[in-house]
CSV table of C-alpha atoms in Angstrom, one decimal:
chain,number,residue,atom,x,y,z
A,1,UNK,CA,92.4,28.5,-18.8
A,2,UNK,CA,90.8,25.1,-17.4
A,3,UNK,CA,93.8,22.7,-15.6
A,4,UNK,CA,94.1,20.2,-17.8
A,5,UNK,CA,94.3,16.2,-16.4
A,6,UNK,CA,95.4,12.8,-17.5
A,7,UNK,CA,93.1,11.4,-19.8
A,8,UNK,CA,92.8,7.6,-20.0
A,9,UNK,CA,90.7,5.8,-22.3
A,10,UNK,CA,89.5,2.3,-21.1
A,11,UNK,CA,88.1,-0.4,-23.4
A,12,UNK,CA,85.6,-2.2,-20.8
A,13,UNK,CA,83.0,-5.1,-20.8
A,14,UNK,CA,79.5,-4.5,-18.5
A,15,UNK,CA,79.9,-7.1,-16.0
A,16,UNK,CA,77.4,-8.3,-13.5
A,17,UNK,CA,77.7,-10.2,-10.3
A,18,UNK,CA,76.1,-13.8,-10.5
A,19,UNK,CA,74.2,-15.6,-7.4
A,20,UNK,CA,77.7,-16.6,-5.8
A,21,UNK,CA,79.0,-13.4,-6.0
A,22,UNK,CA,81.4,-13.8,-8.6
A,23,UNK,CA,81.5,-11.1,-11.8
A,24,UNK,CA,80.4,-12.8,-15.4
A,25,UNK,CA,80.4,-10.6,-18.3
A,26,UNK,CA,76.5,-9.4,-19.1
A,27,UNK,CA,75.6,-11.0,-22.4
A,28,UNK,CA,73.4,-10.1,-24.9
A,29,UNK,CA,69.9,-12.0,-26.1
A,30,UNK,CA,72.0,-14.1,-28.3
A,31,UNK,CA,74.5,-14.9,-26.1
A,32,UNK,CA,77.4,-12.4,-27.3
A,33,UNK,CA,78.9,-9.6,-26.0
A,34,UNK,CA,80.4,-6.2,-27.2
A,35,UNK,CA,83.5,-4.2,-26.2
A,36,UNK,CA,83.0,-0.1,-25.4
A,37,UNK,CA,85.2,2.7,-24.9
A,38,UNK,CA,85.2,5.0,-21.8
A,39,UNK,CA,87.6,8.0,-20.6
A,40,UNK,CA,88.3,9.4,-17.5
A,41,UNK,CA,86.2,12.4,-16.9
A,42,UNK,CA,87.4,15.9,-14.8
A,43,UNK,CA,85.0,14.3,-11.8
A,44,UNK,CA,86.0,11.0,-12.1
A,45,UNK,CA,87.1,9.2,-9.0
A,46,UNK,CA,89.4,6.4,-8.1
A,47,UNK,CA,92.9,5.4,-9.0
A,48,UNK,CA,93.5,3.1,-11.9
A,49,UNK,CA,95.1,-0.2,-10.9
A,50,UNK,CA,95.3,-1.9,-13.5
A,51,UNK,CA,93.4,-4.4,-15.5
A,52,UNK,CA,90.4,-6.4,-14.5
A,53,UNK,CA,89.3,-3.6,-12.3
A,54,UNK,CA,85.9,-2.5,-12.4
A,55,UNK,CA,84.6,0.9,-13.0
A,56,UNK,CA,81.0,2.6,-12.4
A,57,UNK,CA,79.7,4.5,-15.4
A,58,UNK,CA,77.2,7.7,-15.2
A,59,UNK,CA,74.3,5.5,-15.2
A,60,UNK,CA,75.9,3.1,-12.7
A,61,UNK,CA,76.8,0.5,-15.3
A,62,UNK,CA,79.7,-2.0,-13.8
A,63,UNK,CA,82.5,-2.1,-16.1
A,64,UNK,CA,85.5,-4.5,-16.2
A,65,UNK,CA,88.4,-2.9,-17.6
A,66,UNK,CA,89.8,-5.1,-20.3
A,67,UNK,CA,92.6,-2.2,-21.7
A,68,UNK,CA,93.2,1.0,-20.8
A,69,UNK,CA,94.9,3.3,-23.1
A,70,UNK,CA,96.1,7.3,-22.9
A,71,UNK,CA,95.0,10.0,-24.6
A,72,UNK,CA,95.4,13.3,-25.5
A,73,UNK,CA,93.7,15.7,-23.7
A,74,UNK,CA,92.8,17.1,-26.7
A,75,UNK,CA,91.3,14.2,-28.2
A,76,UNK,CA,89.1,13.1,-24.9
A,77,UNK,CA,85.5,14.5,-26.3
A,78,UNK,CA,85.5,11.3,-28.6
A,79,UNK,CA,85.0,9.5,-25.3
A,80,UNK,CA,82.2,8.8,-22.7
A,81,UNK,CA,83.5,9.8,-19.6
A,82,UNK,CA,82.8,7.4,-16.5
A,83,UNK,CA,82.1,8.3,-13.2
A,84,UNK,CA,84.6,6.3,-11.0
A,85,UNK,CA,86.8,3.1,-9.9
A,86,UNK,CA,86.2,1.0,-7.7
A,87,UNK,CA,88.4,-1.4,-5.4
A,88,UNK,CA,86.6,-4.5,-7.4
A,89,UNK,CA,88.2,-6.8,-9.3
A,90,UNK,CA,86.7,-9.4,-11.9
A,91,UNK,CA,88.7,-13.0,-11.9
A,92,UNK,CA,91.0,-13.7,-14.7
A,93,UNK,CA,89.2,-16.3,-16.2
A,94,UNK,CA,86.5,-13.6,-17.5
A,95,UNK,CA,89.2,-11.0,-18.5
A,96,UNK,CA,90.7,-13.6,-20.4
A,97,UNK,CA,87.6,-14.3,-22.2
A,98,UNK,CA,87.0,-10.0,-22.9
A,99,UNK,CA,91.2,-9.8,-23.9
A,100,UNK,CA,90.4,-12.6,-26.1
A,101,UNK,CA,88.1,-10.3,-27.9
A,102,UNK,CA,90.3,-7.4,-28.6
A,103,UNK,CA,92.8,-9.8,-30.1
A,104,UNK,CA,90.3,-11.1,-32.7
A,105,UNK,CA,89.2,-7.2,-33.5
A,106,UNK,CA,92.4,-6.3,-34.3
């Protein structure tokens, strides 16, 4: 049998860094945004700090956690994986805008 490993699901916004360097939340055409769901895969890399931190999808998309959740192992095909953490941070002014978000889905 396969060793099993803390799953993790994280609710993230794409981010991108603007011309001073800062992270802003990628928006789309009209000016919106949308909320996605990623796990931590058997490869993935990193630790998990916490909040605001940004993560590198399979296809090199930068992600700014917004929550992060566990999951069963069991249950962790109903999530993308992601490929790995990184040591970035977005400011709190932009996580506050993504948190707000999840408040008004629920």
């Amino acid at each position: 049998m396969k060793a099993k490993y803390e799953v993790n699901q994280y609710v993230g916004v794409p981010v991108a860094a603007n011309a001073a360097g800062k992270y802003e939340i990628k928006r789309e055409p009209d000016g919106d945004f949308k909320l996605h769901s990623w796990r931590t895969g058997r490869h993935s890399k990193g630790k998990y700090r916490g909040v605001g931190q940004i993560f590198l999808t399979e296809n090199k998309l930068k992600v700014a956690v917004v929550a992060a959740y566990p999951i069963p192992y069991k249950e962790r095909h109903a999530y993308t994986p992601m490929a790995r953490l990184t040591s970035e941070f977005v400011d709190d002014d932009v996580l506050q805008v993504a948190q707000q978000r999840i408040e008004a889905q629920k």
